[in-house]
PDB file of C-alpha atoms in Angstrom:
ATOM      1  CA  MET A   1       0.014  -0.465  -0.239  1.00  0.00           C
ATOM      2  CA  LYS A   2       2.641   2.159   0.237  1.00  0.00           C
ATOM      3  CA  ASN A   3       4.139   2.195  -2.243  1.00  0.00           C
ATOM      4  CA  PHE A   4       0.787   3.042  -4.668  1.00  0.00           C
ATOM      5  CA  LEU A   5       0.860   6.377  -2.568  1.00  0.00           C
ATOM      6  CA  PRO A   6       3.747   8.422  -4.015  1.00  0.00           C
ATOM      7  CA  PRO A   7       2.427   8.044  -7.661  1.00  0.00           C
ATOM      8  CA  LEU A   8      -1.145   8.285  -6.890  1.00  0.00           C
ATOM      9  CA  LEU A   9      -0.832  11.667  -4.701  1.00  0.00           C
ATOM     10  CA  LEU A  10       1.664  12.740  -7.824  1.00  0.00           C
ATOM     11  CA  ALA A  11      -0.449  12.161  -9.924  1.00  0.00           C
ATOM     12  CA  LEU A  12      -3.708  13.985  -8.533  1.00  0.00           C
ATOM     13  CA  VAL A  13      -1.078  16.799  -8.568  1.00  0.00           C
ATOM     14  CA  LEU A  14      -0.495  16.884 -11.948  1.00  0.00           C
ATOM     15  CA  VAL A  15      -4.290  17.200 -12.967  1.00  0.00           C
ATOM     16  CA  CYS A  16      -4.682  20.207 -10.817  1.00  0.00           C
ATOM     17  CA  GLY A  17      -1.859  21.417 -11.334  1.00  0.00           C
ATOM     18  CA  PHE A  18      -2.419  21.264 -15.146  1.00  0.00           C
ATOM     19  CA  SER A  19      -6.131  22.338 -14.929  1.00  0.00           C
ATOM     20  CA  ALA A  20      -5.305  25.647 -12.358  1.00  0.00           C
ATOM     21  CA  CYS A  21      -3.095  26.288 -15.560  1.00  0.00           C
ATOM     22  CA  SER A  22      -5.550  26.903 -17.953  1.00  0.00           C
ATOM     23  CA  ASN A  23      -8.126  28.688 -15.759  1.00  0.00           C
ATOM     24  CA  PRO A  24      -8.423  32.034 -17.441  1.00  0.00           C
ATOM     25  CA  GLU A  25      -8.252  33.788 -13.784  1.00  0.00           C
ATOM     26  CA  PHE A  26      -4.885  31.410 -12.563  1.00  0.00           C
ATOM     27  CA  ILE A  27      -2.768  32.853 -15.339  1.00  0.00           C
ATOM     28  CA  ALA A  28      -3.969  36.268 -15.212  1.00  0.00           C
ATOM     29  CA  SER A  29      -3.642  36.123 -11.231  1.00  0.00           C
ATOM     30  CA  GLY A  30      -3.032  39.946 -10.100  1.00  0.00           C
ATOM     31  CA  ILE A  31      -2.832  41.577 -13.468  1.00  0.00           C
ATOM     32  CA  LYS A  32      -4.502  45.307 -13.123  1.00  0.00           C
ATOM     33  CA  LEU A  33      -5.331  47.395 -15.415  1.00  0.00           C
ATOM     34  CA  GLU A  34      -6.476  50.983 -15.172  1.00  0.00           C
ATOM     35  CA  LEU A  35      -7.306  54.423 -16.734  1.00  0.00           C
ATOM     36  CA  THR A  36      -4.825  56.400 -16.783  1.00  0.00           C
ATOM     37  CA  LYS A  37      -5.821  60.084 -18.859  1.00  0.00           C
ATOM     38  CA  ILE A  38      -8.290  60.625 -21.337  1.00  0.00           C
ATOM     39  CA  GLU A  39      -8.039  63.363 -23.480  1.00  0.00           C
ATOM     40  CA  ARG A  40      -9.003  64.996 -26.341  1.00  0.00           C
ATOM     41  CA  ALA A  41      -6.798  66.134 -29.096  1.00  0.00           C
ATOM     42  CA  SER A  42      -7.678  69.855 -31.392  1.00  0.00           C
ATOM     43  CA  ASP A  43      -8.488  67.525 -34.463  1.00  0.00           C
ATOM     44  CA  GLY A  44     -11.717  65.653 -32.180  1.00  0.00           C
ATOM     45  CA  SER A  45      -9.988  61.785 -31.286  1.00  0.00           C
ATOM     46  CA  VAL A  46      -9.587  61.184 -27.855  1.00  0.00           C
ATOM     47  CA  GLN A  47      -6.763  59.384 -26.316  1.00  0.00           C
ATOM     48  CA  VAL A  48      -6.752  56.998 -23.753  1.00  0.00           C
ATOM     49  CA  ALA A  49      -3.779  55.854 -22.253  1.00  0.00           C
ATOM     50  CA  TRP A  50      -4.019  53.675 -19.212  1.00  0.00           C
ATOM     51  CA  ARG A  51      -1.507  50.584 -16.843  1.00  0.00           C
ATOM     52  CA  VAL A  52      -1.281  47.460 -17.267  1.00  0.00           C
ATOM     53  CA  GLY A  53       0.414  46.403 -13.467  1.00  0.00           C
ATOM     54  CA  ASN A  54       2.044  43.521 -12.953  1.00  0.00           C
ATOM     55  CA  PRO A  55       2.806  42.315  -9.256  1.00  0.00           C
ATOM     56  CA  ASN A  56       4.366  39.149  -9.570  1.00  0.00           C
ATOM     57  CA  VAL A  57       7.551  37.583 -10.330  1.00  0.00           C
ATOM     58  CA  PHE A  58       7.520  36.457 -14.571  1.00  0.00           C
ATOM     59  CA  PRO A  59       6.485  38.258 -17.009  1.00  0.00           C
ATOM     60  CA  TYR A  60       3.279  38.576 -19.297  1.00  0.00           C
ATOM     61  CA  LEU A  61       3.591  38.857 -23.336  1.00  0.00           C
ATOM     62  CA  LEU A  62      -0.282  40.492 -23.696  1.00  0.00           C
ATOM     63  CA  SER A  63      -1.262  39.936 -27.523  1.00  0.00           C
ATOM     64  CA  LYS A  64      -4.074  42.077 -27.908  1.00  0.00           C
ATOM     65  CA  THR A  65      -5.590  44.251 -25.737  1.00  0.00           C
ATOM     66  CA  SER A  66      -9.493  45.726 -26.006  1.00  0.00           C
ATOM     67  CA  HIS A  67     -11.816  47.688 -23.492  1.00  0.00           C
ATOM     68  CA  LYS A  68     -15.166  49.346 -23.755  1.00  0.00           C
ATOM     69  CA  ILE A  69     -15.155  52.564 -22.077  1.00  0.00           C
ATOM     70  CA  LYS A  70     -17.629  54.121 -19.602  1.00  0.00           C
ATOM     71  CA  LEU A  71     -17.582  57.786 -18.144  1.00  0.00           C
ATOM     72  CA  ASN A  72     -20.170  58.393 -15.201  1.00  0.00           C
ATOM     73  CA  GLY A  73     -22.141  55.705 -16.316  1.00  0.00           C
ATOM     74  CA  VAL A  74     -22.402  55.629 -20.154  1.00  0.00           C
ATOM     75  CA  LEU A  75     -20.720  53.623 -22.778  1.00  0.00           C
ATOM     76  CA  VAL A  76     -18.402  56.723 -24.168  1.00  0.00           C
ATOM     77  CA  GLY A  77     -15.975  54.282 -26.837  1.00  0.00           C
ATOM     78  CA  VAL A  78     -14.137  51.228 -27.169  1.00  0.00           C
ATOM     79  CA  VAL A  79      -9.540  51.311 -27.629  1.00  0.00           C
ATOM     80  CA  THR A  80      -8.492  48.469 -29.209  1.00  0.00           C
ATOM     81  CA  ASP A  81      -4.497  48.038 -29.267  1.00  0.00           C
ATOM     82  CA  ASN A  82      -3.593  45.008 -32.121  1.00  0.00           C
ATOM     83  CA  SER A  83       0.040  45.470 -31.338  1.00  0.00           C
ATOM     84  CA  PRO A  84       2.365  42.744 -29.151  1.00  0.00           C
ATOM     85  CA  LEU A  85       2.493  44.546 -24.886  1.00  0.00           C
ATOM     86  CA  GLY A  86       5.497  43.314 -22.827  1.00  0.00           C
ATOM     87  CA  ILE A  87       4.756  43.165 -19.490  1.00  0.00           C
ATOM     88  CA  PRO A  88       8.243  42.631 -16.849  1.00  0.00           C
ATOM     89  CA  ALA A  89       7.533  41.002 -13.782  1.00  0.00           C
ATOM     90  CA  GLN A  90       6.446  43.418 -10.624  1.00  0.00           C
ATOM     91  CA  ASP A  91       6.829  46.634 -12.915  1.00  0.00           C
ATOM     92  CA  HIS A  92       4.156  47.721 -15.032  1.00  0.00           C
ATOM     93  CA  ALA A  93       3.342  48.525 -18.764  1.00  0.00           C
ATOM     94  CA  GLU A  94       1.608  51.821 -20.171  1.00  0.00           C
ATOM     95  CA  CYS A  95      -0.187  52.084 -24.086  1.00  0.00           C
ATOM     96  CA  THR A  96      -1.281  55.459 -25.244  1.00  0.00           C
ATOM     97  CA  GLY A  97      -4.757  54.489 -27.859  1.00  0.00           C
ATOM     98  CA  VAL A  98      -7.419  56.327 -29.649  1.00  0.00           C
ATOM     99  CA  LEU A  99     -11.087  55.751 -28.621  1.00  0.00           C
ATOM    100  CA  THR A 100     -13.894  54.690 -30.756  1.00  0.00           C
ATOM    101  CA  PRO A 101     -16.786  56.672 -30.289  1.00  0.00           C
ATOM    102  CA  ALA A 102     -19.435  54.347 -28.917  1.00  0.00           C
ATOM    103  CA  ASN A 103     -22.536  56.472 -30.767  1.00  0.00           C
ATOM    104  CA  PRO A 104     -22.592  60.938 -31.145  1.00  0.00           C
ATOM    105  CA  ALA A 105     -24.196  60.636 -27.400  1.00  0.00           C
ATOM    106  CA  ALA A 106     -20.472  59.598 -26.953  1.00  0.00           C
ATOM    107  CA  GLY A 107     -19.306  62.928 -27.842  1.00  0.00           C
ATOM    108  CA  ALA A 108     -21.153  65.239 -25.596  1.00  0.00           C
ATOM    109  CA  THR A 109     -19.932  62.487 -21.798  1.00  0.00           C
ATOM    110  CA  ILE A 110     -16.661  63.325 -23.179  1.00  0.00           C
ATOM    111  CA  GLU A 111     -17.282  66.696 -22.644  1.00  0.00           C
ATOM    112  CA  GLN A 112     -19.084  67.061 -19.674  1.00  0.00           C
ATOM    113  CA  ALA A 113     -15.838  65.367 -18.318  1.00  0.00           C
ATOM    114  CA  ILE A 114     -13.978  67.382 -20.007  1.00  0.00           C
ATOM    115  CA  ALA A 115     -15.885  70.346 -17.749  1.00  0.00           C
ATOM    116  CA  GLN A 116     -14.773  68.212 -14.607  1.00  0.00           C
ATOM    117  CA  GLY A 117     -11.891  67.939 -14.987  1.00  0.00           C
ATOM    118  CA  SER A 118     -11.846  64.291 -14.441  1.00  0.00           C
ATOM    119  CA  ALA A 119     -15.204  61.315 -14.071  1.00  0.00           C
ATOM    120  CA  ALA A 120     -15.931  58.152 -12.803  1.00  0.00           C
ATOM    121  CA  TYR A 121     -15.086  55.091 -15.019  1.00  0.00           C
ATOM    122  CA  ARG A 122     -16.200  51.037 -15.672  1.00  0.00           C
ATOM    123  CA  LEU A 123     -12.986  49.822 -17.285  1.00  0.00           C
ATOM    124  CA  ASP A 124     -14.114  46.138 -19.165  1.00  0.00           C
ATOM    125  CA  SER A 125     -11.068  44.294 -20.343  1.00  0.00           C
ATOM    126  CA  SER A 126     -10.578  41.570 -22.861  1.00  0.00           C
ATOM    127  CA  VAL A 127      -6.856  40.876 -23.195  1.00  0.00           C
ATOM    128  CA  PHE A 128      -5.367  38.112 -24.491  1.00  0.00           C
ATOM    129  CA  VAL A 129      -1.833  36.571 -23.143  1.00  0.00           C
ATOM    130  CA  LEU A 130       0.635  34.535 -24.860  1.00  0.00           C
ATOM    131  CA  LEU A 131       1.433  31.457 -22.967  1.00  0.00           C
ATOM    132  CA  LEU A 132       3.542  29.801 -25.255  1.00  0.00           C
ATOM    133  CA  ASP A 133       4.897  30.227 -29.669  1.00  0.00           C
ATOM    134  CA  ASP A 134       1.265  31.049 -30.832  1.00  0.00           C
ATOM    135  CA  LYS A 135      -0.884  30.057 -27.649  1.00  0.00           C
ATOM    136  CA  SER A 136      -3.411  32.465 -25.964  1.00  0.00           C
ATOM    137  CA  GLU A 137      -6.041  32.658 -23.702  1.00  0.00           C
ATOM    138  CA  LYS A 138      -8.578  35.424 -23.393  1.00  0.00           C
ATOM    139  CA  VAL A 139      -8.893  36.588 -19.795  1.00  0.00           C
ATOM    140  CA  LEU A 140     -12.046  39.489 -18.935  1.00  0.00           C
ATOM    141  CA  MET A 141     -10.873  41.701 -16.641  1.00  0.00           C
ATOM    142  CA  THR A 142     -12.485  44.384 -14.361  1.00  0.00           C
ATOM    143  CA  SER A 143     -11.796  48.027 -13.400  1.00  0.00           C
ATOM    144  CA  SER A 144     -12.942  51.492 -11.141  1.00  0.00           C
ATOM    145  CA  GLY A 145     -12.062  54.740 -10.672  1.00  0.00           C
ATOM    146  CA  THR A 146     -11.580  57.936 -11.634  1.00  0.00           C
ATOM    147  CA  VAL A 147      -9.840  59.281 -14.343  1.00  0.00           C
ATOM    148  CA  ALA A 148      -8.351  62.123 -15.583  1.00  0.00           C
ATOM    149  CA  VAL A 149     -10.114  63.909 -18.901  1.00  0.00           C
ATOM    150  CA  THR A 150      -8.552  66.922 -20.849  1.00  0.00           C
ATOM    151  CA  THR A 151      -7.756  68.643 -24.008  1.00  0.00           C
ATOM    152  CA  LYS A 152      -5.229  69.869 -25.682  1.00  0.00           C
TER     153      LYS A 152
END
């Protein structure tokens, strides 16, 4: 019986370990997304800056990201970035993208936020974490807070 127990425990550990690695929430455990600035340019385009924080001891490579942005509870648009983004271990990376407006009312919401100087935001993100070669895992994340909203 004693000779049978170690292989059984090893098999159990391997099965539990591999099932945890296939869980998207486990893969991106600890990664935090936050908006840092929203800025409207003189041509009317809106630049959105965000930060991805990585408290873990290993780096991540995001193959692409997509963010739905709500300001003061109103959907204002989507920012999509298809370029790879490396996040160093126990550090952060910052990105900027152009907001694609959700509808014509989005401009009015942004104008109101500019007048206030800031806005409460909700960020619903789809992040694709590159695991190996070209295999990536889609991870859904949500964050919220307050962001500065300005104009150039």
